[in-house]
C-alpha cells in the first residue's frame, strides 16, 4: 500500500539521520573523555555511556508508544538525543566529566529510538512482510554509519569557527542530525483516540483507548511473567540480547588487540568499517530469509556465523602474530551474525506474542540488549588484560552457549520450512512464524 511505503520511507529517513549523528560523534567521544580527564583509561566509558543510556531509555519509550503511539515515542527519543548532543558541547566547554557522561547517555536515546523504529515498520507492514520491513529500516543505518565519520573533519572546522574545542565540533553535526530524525519521526501519523491496539497502517501503535473486548497492554511485570513461561518468545529475547553481547565484547576489544599487535590506525579503521558494513548492509537479505523460511532459519544461520567468527578469533589469538586477513573476515562475520540474531530474534518475538504484549516486550528486549552490551563493554578491557584476545573469544563462546541452552525447548515448538506448527503452540500464544 502507498501509505505503508510512505511510512517506511519516513522511518528510513529518521534512521539515516540518526545513524549519521551517532557515527559523527562516535570517533571523537573517547578522545573527548580522555581529553577532559587526562586519563586514557576513561576513553572507553564514553561509548559505554551511550550504550547504557540506550538501555535505560528503551523501555520507557516503548511504554510511551503503547500509550500514545510510535510517533510521539520516536520523536521524543530523537529529541532527547538532540538535547544530549547539546549537553556534550556544554560539558566539553566547562571540562566537567559527569556532565559529559550525562550528555553521552542522552545521546543513547537516539540509538534506542532508532532500534524501535524497526518495530514501527513492522506495525505498518503487517505479519506477511515482518522481516523485510524491519530489515530495510535497519539497513538505513548503513548509509548513516558511512556518512557520519565523514562529517568528523568538517565538524571540527565548524566547531573551531564557533570558538569551540575542535573535537566537540562533530557533536554540532550530531545535534543537527538527531533534530532532523526527530522531525522525520514527528511526521508519522500516530495513534488516535478510539483506535484498537492492533495499530495502524501508518506506523501508529497501541493508543490508550481500545475497542471493546480488546485486552489492555500488559505491564512490564506481567509481560515478563508471560514470556518466561513460553519458550519461543523467551528464546527470541535471549537471541537479541546475546547477539548484542557477543558483538560488543569482540568488537570493542579488537581495535585494542590490533593496536597491541602494532597495526596502524588505517588498518584498524578499515577492519571496523568492514565490521559495520557486515552489521547492516546484508539486513534486507536476512529479512527476506525470515519471511520466506522463518526467523528460526535466520537465527540458526547466525549461530553458524558466530561459531566461525569465534574460531577465527581463537586461531588469530593463538598465532605468534595476528593476521589482517583473519581479523577482517572475523569482524565481517561478527557483524553478519549480529544482524542475523537481531532480525531473526526481533521477527520471532513479534510473531510469537499476542498483540497486547508486543510493545512492552519489544521495549524490554531492547533495554536488556543495550544493558547487556554495556556490561560487556565495561568488563571486556579487564578480560583482555587478564587473558588476551583468546579470553575475549572464549567469553563470546560462553554467551553463545547460553543461546543454545535456551533453544532446546524453543526449537521443537517453532515452525520450520515444510513443517506445520504443533497444535500445542496455540496454548502458548504463538502466532504464525512464517508466511503460508
Short mmCIF file of C-alpha atoms in Angstrom, two decimals:
data_model
loop_
_atom_site.label_atom_id
_atom_site.label_comp_id
_atom_site.label_asym_id
_atom_site.label_seq_id
_atom_site.Cartn_x
_atom_site.Cartn_y
_atom_site.Cartn_z
CA UNK A 1 0.00 0.00 0.00
CA UNK A 2 1.25 3.54 -0.78
CA UNK A 3 0.64 4.69 2.81
CA UNK A 4 2.76 1.83 4.14
CA UNK A 5 5.61 2.66 1.76
CA UNK A 6 5.34 6.33 2.72
CA UNK A 7 5.55 5.44 6.41
CA UNK A 8 8.53 3.18 5.81
CA UNK A 9 10.27 5.97 3.87
CA UNK A 10 9.83 8.30 6.85
CA UNK A 11 11.23 5.69 9.23
CA UNK A 12 14.20 5.04 6.94
CA UNK A 13 14.86 8.79 6.74
CA UNK A 14 14.77 9.11 10.52
CA UNK A 15 17.11 6.15 10.91
CA UNK A 16 19.51 7.52 8.28
CA UNK A 17 19.84 10.83 10.12
CA UNK A 18 20.11 9.12 13.49
CA UNK A 19 22.83 6.77 12.25
CA UNK A 20 24.79 9.70 10.82
CA UNK A 21 24.51 11.58 14.11
CA UNK A 22 25.70 8.63 16.16
CA UNK A 23 28.61 7.87 13.81
CA UNK A 24 29.67 11.53 13.63
CA UNK A 25 30.35 11.64 17.34
CA UNK A 26 31.49 8.03 17.70
CA UNK A 27 35.05 8.65 16.56
CA UNK A 28 35.70 11.55 18.93
CA UNK A 29 33.71 10.53 22.02
CA UNK A 30 36.53 8.51 23.55
CA UNK A 31 39.07 11.21 22.69
CA UNK A 32 36.93 13.83 24.42
CA UNK A 33 36.67 11.70 27.57
CA UNK A 34 40.43 11.24 27.53
CA UNK A 35 40.98 14.97 26.95
CA UNK A 36 38.66 16.03 29.78
CA UNK A 37 40.17 13.62 32.34
CA UNK A 38 43.72 13.31 31.09
CA UNK A 39 43.38 9.53 31.50
CA UNK A 40 43.40 7.11 28.60
CA UNK A 41 41.55 4.53 30.68
CA UNK A 42 38.45 6.75 30.66
CA UNK A 43 38.14 6.71 26.87
CA UNK A 44 36.06 3.53 26.81
CA UNK A 45 33.49 4.95 29.20
CA UNK A 46 32.20 7.36 26.57
CA UNK A 47 30.80 4.58 24.36
CA UNK A 48 29.66 2.63 27.41
CA UNK A 49 27.62 5.69 28.46
CA UNK A 50 25.85 5.77 25.08
CA UNK A 51 25.00 2.07 25.28
CA UNK A 52 23.88 2.40 28.90
CA UNK A 53 21.69 5.38 28.03
CA UNK A 54 20.07 3.42 25.21
CA UNK A 55 19.36 0.57 27.60
CA UNK A 56 17.82 2.79 30.26
CA UNK A 57 15.51 4.67 27.90
CA UNK A 58 14.36 1.81 25.65
CA UNK A 59 11.58 0.52 27.90
CA UNK A 60 10.18 3.96 28.84
CA UNK A 61 9.97 4.79 25.12
CA UNK A 62 8.14 1.52 24.47
CA UNK A 63 5.73 2.25 27.33
CA UNK A 64 5.05 5.67 25.83
CA UNK A 65 4.46 4.05 22.43
CA UNK A 66 1.94 1.68 24.00
CA UNK A 67 0.01 4.62 25.46
CA UNK A 68 0.22 7.23 22.75
CA UNK A 69 1.63 5.66 19.56
CA UNK A 70 5.02 5.28 17.89
CA UNK A 71 5.15 8.84 16.59
CA UNK A 72 5.41 10.52 19.98
CA UNK A 73 7.78 7.91 21.35
CA UNK A 74 10.20 8.08 18.42
CA UNK A 75 10.04 11.87 18.24
CA UNK A 76 10.81 12.14 21.96
CA UNK A 77 13.65 9.63 21.68
CA UNK A 78 15.39 11.56 18.93
CA UNK A 79 14.67 14.89 20.66
CA UNK A 80 16.37 13.68 23.85
CA UNK A 81 19.35 12.67 21.72
CA UNK A 82 19.42 16.19 20.26
CA UNK A 83 19.47 17.68 23.75
CA UNK A 84 22.16 15.17 24.73
CA UNK A 85 24.48 16.40 21.97
CA UNK A 86 23.97 19.95 23.25
CA UNK A 87 24.83 18.80 26.78
CA UNK A 88 28.04 17.23 25.46
CA UNK A 89 29.02 20.57 23.91
CA UNK A 90 28.45 22.37 27.21
CA UNK A 91 30.34 19.69 29.15
CA UNK A 92 33.37 19.98 26.88
CA UNK A 93 33.31 23.77 27.22
CA UNK A 94 33.35 23.56 31.05
CA UNK A 95 35.53 20.41 31.12
CA UNK A 96 33.17 18.58 33.50
CA UNK A 97 33.20 14.78 33.12
CA UNK A 98 29.89 13.91 34.88
CA UNK A 99 28.02 16.33 32.62
CA UNK A 100 29.80 14.85 29.60
CA UNK A 101 28.75 11.32 30.59
CA UNK A 102 25.17 12.51 31.09
CA UNK A 103 25.15 14.02 27.62
CA UNK A 104 26.51 10.81 26.12
CA UNK A 105 23.81 8.80 27.89
CA UNK A 106 21.18 11.14 26.49
CA UNK A 107 22.66 10.62 23.01
CA UNK A 108 21.93 6.94 23.58
CA UNK A 109 18.24 7.83 23.42
CA UNK A 110 18.64 8.26 19.67
CA UNK A 111 20.10 4.75 19.49
CA UNK A 112 17.09 3.39 21.37
CA UNK A 113 14.64 5.28 19.15
CA UNK A 114 16.41 4.01 16.04
CA UNK A 115 16.10 0.43 17.25
CA UNK A 116 12.39 0.85 17.98
CA UNK A 117 11.86 2.29 14.50
CA UNK A 118 12.24 -1.28 13.17
CA UNK A 119 9.15 -2.32 15.13
CA UNK A 120 7.24 0.71 13.85
CA UNK A 121 7.98 -0.53 10.33
CA UNK A 122 6.52 -3.92 11.28
CA UNK A 123 3.36 -2.22 12.58
CA UNK A 124 2.88 -0.64 9.19
CA UNK A 125 3.74 -3.68 7.05
CA UNK A 126 1.79 -6.46 8.71
CA UNK A 127 2.85 -10.06 9.52
CA UNK A 128 3.47 -11.26 5.97
CA UNK A 129 6.42 -8.88 5.48
CA UNK A 130 7.75 -8.56 9.03
CA UNK A 131 11.35 -9.39 8.23
CA UNK A 132 11.62 -7.28 5.10
CA UNK A 133 10.02 -4.20 6.68
CA UNK A 134 12.28 -4.44 9.71
CA UNK A 135 15.45 -5.09 7.74
CA UNK A 136 15.05 -2.08 5.45
CA UNK A 137 14.94 0.27 8.43
CA UNK A 138 17.99 -1.48 9.92
CA UNK A 139 19.73 -1.24 6.54
CA UNK A 140 19.28 2.54 6.51
CA UNK A 141 21.79 2.68 9.35
CA UNK A 142 24.43 1.59 6.82
CA UNK A 143 24.10 4.87 4.96
CA UNK A 144 24.21 6.93 8.13
CA UNK A 145 27.17 4.99 9.50
CA UNK A 146 29.12 5.51 6.29
CA UNK A 147 28.27 9.21 6.05
CA UNK A 148 28.72 10.01 9.74
CA UNK A 149 32.51 9.59 10.09
CA UNK A 150 32.99 11.77 7.02
CA UNK A 151 31.44 14.65 8.97
CA UNK A 152 34.10 14.46 11.69
CA UNK A 153 36.59 16.68 9.86
CA UNK A 154 34.06 19.32 8.72
CA UNK A 155 32.53 19.20 12.20
CA UNK A 156 35.91 20.01 13.77
CA UNK A 157 36.30 23.01 11.45
CA UNK A 158 32.76 24.10 12.28
CA UNK A 159 33.50 23.86 15.99
CA UNK A 160 36.61 25.98 15.60
CA UNK A 161 34.59 28.56 13.67
CA UNK A 162 32.27 28.85 16.67
CA UNK A 163 35.17 29.07 19.11
CA UNK A 164 34.71 25.50 20.41
CA UNK A 165 37.18 22.72 21.05
CA UNK A 166 37.75 21.07 17.63
CA UNK A 167 36.85 17.62 18.97
CA UNK A 168 33.48 18.95 20.13
CA UNK A 169 32.58 20.19 16.65
CA UNK A 170 31.28 16.83 15.36
CA UNK A 171 28.60 16.95 18.05
CA UNK A 172 27.18 20.01 16.30
CA UNK A 173 26.64 17.69 13.35
CA UNK A 174 25.17 15.06 15.68
CA UNK A 175 22.79 17.59 17.19
CA UNK A 176 21.54 18.66 13.76
CA UNK A 177 21.20 15.06 12.56
CA UNK A 178 19.24 13.97 15.65
CA UNK A 179 16.97 17.01 15.26
CA UNK A 180 16.26 16.06 11.63
CA UNK A 181 15.49 12.50 12.75
CA UNK A 182 13.02 13.91 15.29
CA UNK A 183 11.36 15.98 12.55
CA UNK A 184 11.05 12.91 10.30
CA UNK A 185 9.52 10.87 13.14
CA UNK A 186 7.10 13.66 14.01
CA UNK A 187 5.56 13.43 10.54
CA UNK A 188 4.38 9.87 11.17
CA UNK A 189 0.62 9.61 11.62
CA UNK A 190 0.40 8.49 15.23
CA UNK A 191 -2.29 6.50 17.03
CA UNK A 192 -5.54 8.34 17.62
CA UNK A 193 -8.07 8.02 20.36
CA UNK A 194 -10.54 5.26 19.63
CA UNK A 195 -8.25 3.09 17.53
CA UNK A 196 -7.69 -0.51 18.53
CA UNK A 197 -4.47 -1.95 19.82
CA UNK A 198 -3.92 -3.66 16.51
CA UNK A 199 -2.11 -0.49 15.50
CA UNK A 200 -2.46 1.40 12.26
CA UNK A 201 -1.02 1.06 8.79
CA UNK A 202 0.61 4.45 9.25
CA UNK A 203 3.01 3.35 11.94
CA UNK A 204 0.95 4.32 14.94
CA UNK A 205 0.85 1.89 17.86
CA UNK A 206 -1.45 0.95 20.65
CA UNK A 207 -3.24 4.01 21.99
CA UNK A 208 -4.79 4.24 25.43
CA UNK A 209 -8.41 3.79 24.30
CA UNK A 210 -9.18 0.31 22.92
CA UNK A 211 -12.01 -1.40 21.13
CA UNK A 212 -14.47 -3.27 23.38
CA UNK A 213 -13.16 -6.68 24.43
CA UNK A 214 -9.56 -5.92 23.43
CA UNK A 215 -7.02 -6.82 26.17
CA UNK A 216 -5.14 -3.95 27.79
CA UNK A 217 -1.41 -3.76 27.03
CA UNK A 218 0.50 -5.84 29.56
CA UNK A 219 2.59 -4.05 32.15
CA UNK A 220 6.24 -4.97 32.42
CA UNK A 221 5.93 -7.46 35.27
CA UNK A 222 3.01 -9.31 33.69
CA UNK A 223 4.71 -9.31 30.28
CA UNK A 224 7.91 -10.78 31.71
CA UNK A 225 5.96 -13.49 33.55
CA UNK A 226 4.14 -14.22 30.30
CA UNK A 227 7.32 -14.62 28.27
CA UNK A 228 9.28 -16.60 30.88
CA UNK A 229 6.59 -19.31 30.72
CA UNK A 230 6.80 -19.55 26.92
CA UNK A 231 9.99 -20.99 25.39
CA UNK A 232 9.72 -19.40 21.92
CA UNK A 233 9.42 -15.69 22.83
CA UNK A 234 11.91 -16.22 25.68
CA UNK A 235 14.38 -17.66 23.17
CA UNK A 236 13.72 -14.70 20.85
CA UNK A 237 14.66 -12.21 23.58
CA UNK A 238 17.72 -14.23 24.61
CA UNK A 239 18.83 -14.27 20.96
CA UNK A 240 18.57 -10.48 20.65
CA UNK A 241 20.45 -9.92 23.92
CA UNK A 242 23.22 -12.47 23.42
CA UNK A 243 23.85 -11.32 19.84
CA UNK A 244 24.48 -7.81 21.13
CA UNK A 245 26.68 -9.07 23.95
CA UNK A 246 28.90 -11.17 21.67
CA UNK A 247 29.19 -8.39 19.11
CA UNK A 248 30.06 -5.73 21.70
CA UNK A 249 32.55 -7.94 23.51
CA UNK A 250 34.61 -8.77 20.43
CA UNK A 251 34.11 -5.50 18.54
CA UNK A 252 35.19 -3.20 21.38
CA UNK A 253 38.40 -5.12 22.08
CA UNK A 254 39.52 -5.97 18.52
CA UNK A 255 40.93 -2.45 17.86
CA UNK A 256 42.81 -2.64 21.18
CA UNK A 257 44.12 -6.10 20.30
CA UNK A 258 45.21 -4.83 16.87
CA UNK A 259 46.96 -1.86 18.48
CA UNK A 260 48.84 -4.24 20.76
CA UNK A 261 49.84 -6.18 17.64
CA UNK A 262 51.22 -2.93 16.17
CA UNK A 263 48.68 -2.48 13.39
CA UNK A 264 48.42 1.14 12.27
CA UNK A 265 45.29 3.25 12.63
CA UNK A 266 44.45 2.90 8.94
CA UNK A 267 44.29 -0.89 9.24
CA UNK A 268 42.22 -0.68 12.42
CA UNK A 269 39.81 1.77 10.81
CA UNK A 270 39.42 -0.47 7.75
CA UNK A 271 38.55 -3.51 9.89
CA UNK A 272 35.99 -1.54 11.91
CA UNK A 273 34.42 -0.16 8.73
CA UNK A 274 34.07 -3.65 7.27
CA UNK A 275 32.55 -4.82 10.55
CA UNK A 276 29.93 -2.04 10.43
CA UNK A 277 29.12 -2.96 6.83
CA UNK A 278 28.55 -6.54 7.97
CA UNK A 279 26.17 -5.34 10.68
CA UNK A 280 23.80 -3.51 8.36
CA UNK A 281 24.47 -3.99 4.65
CA UNK A 282 23.01 -7.51 4.35
CA UNK A 283 19.99 -6.97 6.59
CA UNK A 284 17.46 -6.94 3.67
CA UNK A 285 18.66 -10.44 2.72
CA UNK A 286 18.07 -11.68 6.27
CA UNK A 287 14.66 -10.02 6.34
CA UNK A 288 13.70 -11.83 3.15
CA UNK A 289 15.01 -15.10 4.61
CA UNK A 290 12.91 -14.57 7.72
CA UNK A 291 9.73 -14.01 5.71
CA UNK A 292 10.46 -16.88 3.33
CA UNK A 293 11.79 -19.59 5.64
CA UNK A 294 11.01 -18.30 9.12
CA UNK A 295 13.06 -16.38 11.71
CA UNK A 296 14.35 -19.66 13.19
CA UNK A 297 16.27 -20.30 9.97
CA UNK A 298 17.93 -16.88 10.21
CA UNK A 299 18.88 -17.44 13.86
CA UNK A 300 20.28 -20.90 13.12
CA UNK A 301 22.38 -19.42 10.31
CA UNK A 302 23.56 -16.75 12.75
CA UNK A 303 24.75 -19.43 15.18
CA UNK A 304 26.91 -20.93 12.42
CA UNK A 305 28.31 -17.49 11.55
CA UNK A 306 29.13 -16.71 15.19
CA UNK A 307 30.89 -20.06 15.55
CA UNK A 308 33.01 -19.25 12.50
CA UNK A 309 33.80 -15.82 13.96
CA UNK A 310 34.93 -17.28 17.27
CA UNK A 311 37.06 -19.97 15.59
CA UNK A 312 38.84 -17.32 13.50
CA UNK A 313 39.37 -15.20 16.62
CA UNK A 314 40.83 -18.12 18.55
CA UNK A 315 43.13 -19.02 15.65
CA UNK A 316 44.37 -15.42 15.44
CA UNK A 317 44.84 -15.17 19.21
CA UNK A 318 46.81 -18.45 19.27
CA UNK A 319 49.14 -17.46 16.42
CA UNK A 320 52.53 -15.88 17.00
CA UNK A 321 51.38 -12.78 15.08
CA UNK A 322 47.93 -11.53 14.15
CA UNK A 323 46.70 -11.77 10.58
CA UNK A 324 44.99 -8.79 8.99
CA UNK A 325 43.06 -11.16 6.73
CA UNK A 326 41.81 -13.32 9.59
CA UNK A 327 40.75 -10.35 11.69
CA UNK A 328 38.98 -8.69 8.76
CA UNK A 329 36.98 -11.82 7.95
CA UNK A 330 36.24 -12.41 11.64
CA UNK A 331 34.92 -8.87 12.17
CA UNK A 332 32.86 -9.00 8.96
CA UNK A 333 31.26 -12.26 10.12
CA UNK A 334 30.77 -10.81 13.60
CA UNK A 335 28.65 -8.03 12.10
CA UNK A 336 26.73 -10.50 9.92
CA UNK A 337 25.99 -12.75 12.90
CA UNK A 338 24.74 -9.80 14.94
CA UNK A 339 22.43 -8.77 12.09
CA UNK A 340 21.03 -12.30 11.81
CA UNK A 341 20.38 -12.51 15.55
CA UNK A 342 18.80 -9.03 15.67
CA UNK A 343 16.47 -9.50 12.70
CA UNK A 344 15.68 -13.16 13.33
CA UNK A 345 15.16 -12.62 17.06
CA UNK A 346 13.06 -9.48 16.58
CA UNK A 347 10.87 -11.15 13.95
CA UNK A 348 10.44 -14.22 16.16
CA UNK A 349 9.49 -12.08 19.16
CA UNK A 350 6.94 -10.12 17.14
CA UNK A 351 5.41 -13.33 15.75
CA UNK A 352 5.33 -15.30 18.99
CA UNK A 353 3.48 -12.99 21.40
CA UNK A 354 -0.07 -11.60 21.29
CA UNK A 355 -0.66 -8.00 20.31
CA UNK A 356 -1.25 -6.73 23.85
CA UNK A 357 2.23 -7.94 24.91
CA UNK A 358 4.21 -6.88 21.84
CA UNK A 359 5.25 -3.29 22.55
CA UNK A 360 6.09 -3.95 26.20
CA UNK A 361 8.29 -6.92 25.37
CA UNK A 362 9.91 -5.15 22.43
CA UNK A 363 10.97 -2.34 24.74
CA UNK A 364 12.11 -4.75 27.45
CA UNK A 365 14.21 -6.74 24.98
CA UNK A 366 15.87 -3.58 23.63
CA UNK A 367 16.65 -2.45 27.18
CA UNK A 368 18.15 -5.83 28.03
CA UNK A 369 20.09 -5.84 24.77
CA UNK A 370 21.75 -2.49 25.42
CA UNK A 371 22.36 -3.12 29.11
CA UNK A 372 23.97 -6.45 28.21
CA UNK A 373 26.16 -4.67 25.68
CA UNK A 374 27.14 -2.05 28.26
CA UNK A 375 28.10 -4.81 30.70
CA UNK A 376 30.32 -6.47 28.12
CA UNK A 377 31.92 -3.14 27.17
CA UNK A 378 32.67 -2.44 30.84
CA UNK A 379 34.24 -5.84 31.51
CA UNK A 380 35.95 -6.59 28.20
CA UNK A 381 39.00 -4.47 28.98
CA UNK A 382 39.68 -6.41 32.18
CA UNK A 383 39.20 -9.72 30.37
CA UNK A 384 41.62 -8.66 27.62
CA UNK A 385 44.20 -7.56 30.19
CA UNK A 386 43.94 -10.88 32.05
CA UNK A 387 43.85 -13.36 29.19
CA UNK A 388 44.38 -11.52 25.95
CA UNK A 389 42.28 -11.84 22.80
CA UNK A 390 41.86 -15.58 23.40
CA UNK A 391 39.82 -14.93 26.54
CA UNK A 392 37.68 -12.41 24.69
CA UNK A 393 36.68 -15.10 22.21
CA UNK A 394 36.17 -17.67 24.95
CA UNK A 395 33.89 -15.18 26.69
CA UNK A 396 31.86 -14.89 23.46
CA UNK A 397 31.72 -18.70 23.33
CA UNK A 398 30.13 -18.77 26.78
CA UNK A 399 27.48 -16.28 25.70
CA UNK A 400 26.73 -18.32 22.56
CA UNK A 401 26.27 -21.44 24.69
CA UNK A 402 23.60 -19.57 26.67
CA UNK A 403 21.71 -19.04 23.41
CA UNK A 404 21.92 -22.73 22.57
CA UNK A 405 20.66 -23.73 26.02
CA UNK A 406 17.51 -21.63 25.60
CA UNK A 407 17.00 -23.02 22.08
CA UNK A 408 16.48 -26.58 23.36
CA UNK A 409 12.87 -26.06 24.44
CA UNK A 410 12.04 -23.47 21.77
CA UNK A 411 13.12 -25.24 18.60
CA UNK A 412 10.54 -28.09 18.74
CA UNK A 413 7.74 -25.50 19.05
CA UNK A 414 8.80 -23.37 16.12
CA UNK A 415 7.59 -23.61 12.55
CA UNK A 416 10.26 -24.61 10.05
CA UNK A 417 10.08 -24.91 6.25
CA UNK A 418 7.92 -27.90 5.33
CA UNK A 419 6.71 -28.42 8.89
CA UNK A 420 3.47 -27.26 10.49
CA UNK A 421 3.34 -25.63 13.90
CA UNK A 422 2.33 -28.21 16.56
CA UNK A 423 -1.23 -27.84 17.84
CA UNK A 424 0.11 -27.29 21.36
CA UNK A 425 1.56 -23.98 20.20
CA UNK A 426 -1.88 -22.39 20.28
CA UNK A 427 -1.91 -22.87 24.04
CA UNK A 428 1.37 -20.97 24.28
CA UNK A 429 0.00 -17.96 22.41
CA UNK A 430 2.30 -18.49 19.47
CA UNK A 431 1.22 -16.98 16.17
CA UNK A 432 2.37 -17.98 12.69
CA UNK A 433 6.14 -17.80 12.41
CA UNK A 434 6.31 -17.90 8.61
CA UNK A 435 4.09 -16.87 5.78
CA UNK A 436 1.74 -19.52 4.37
#
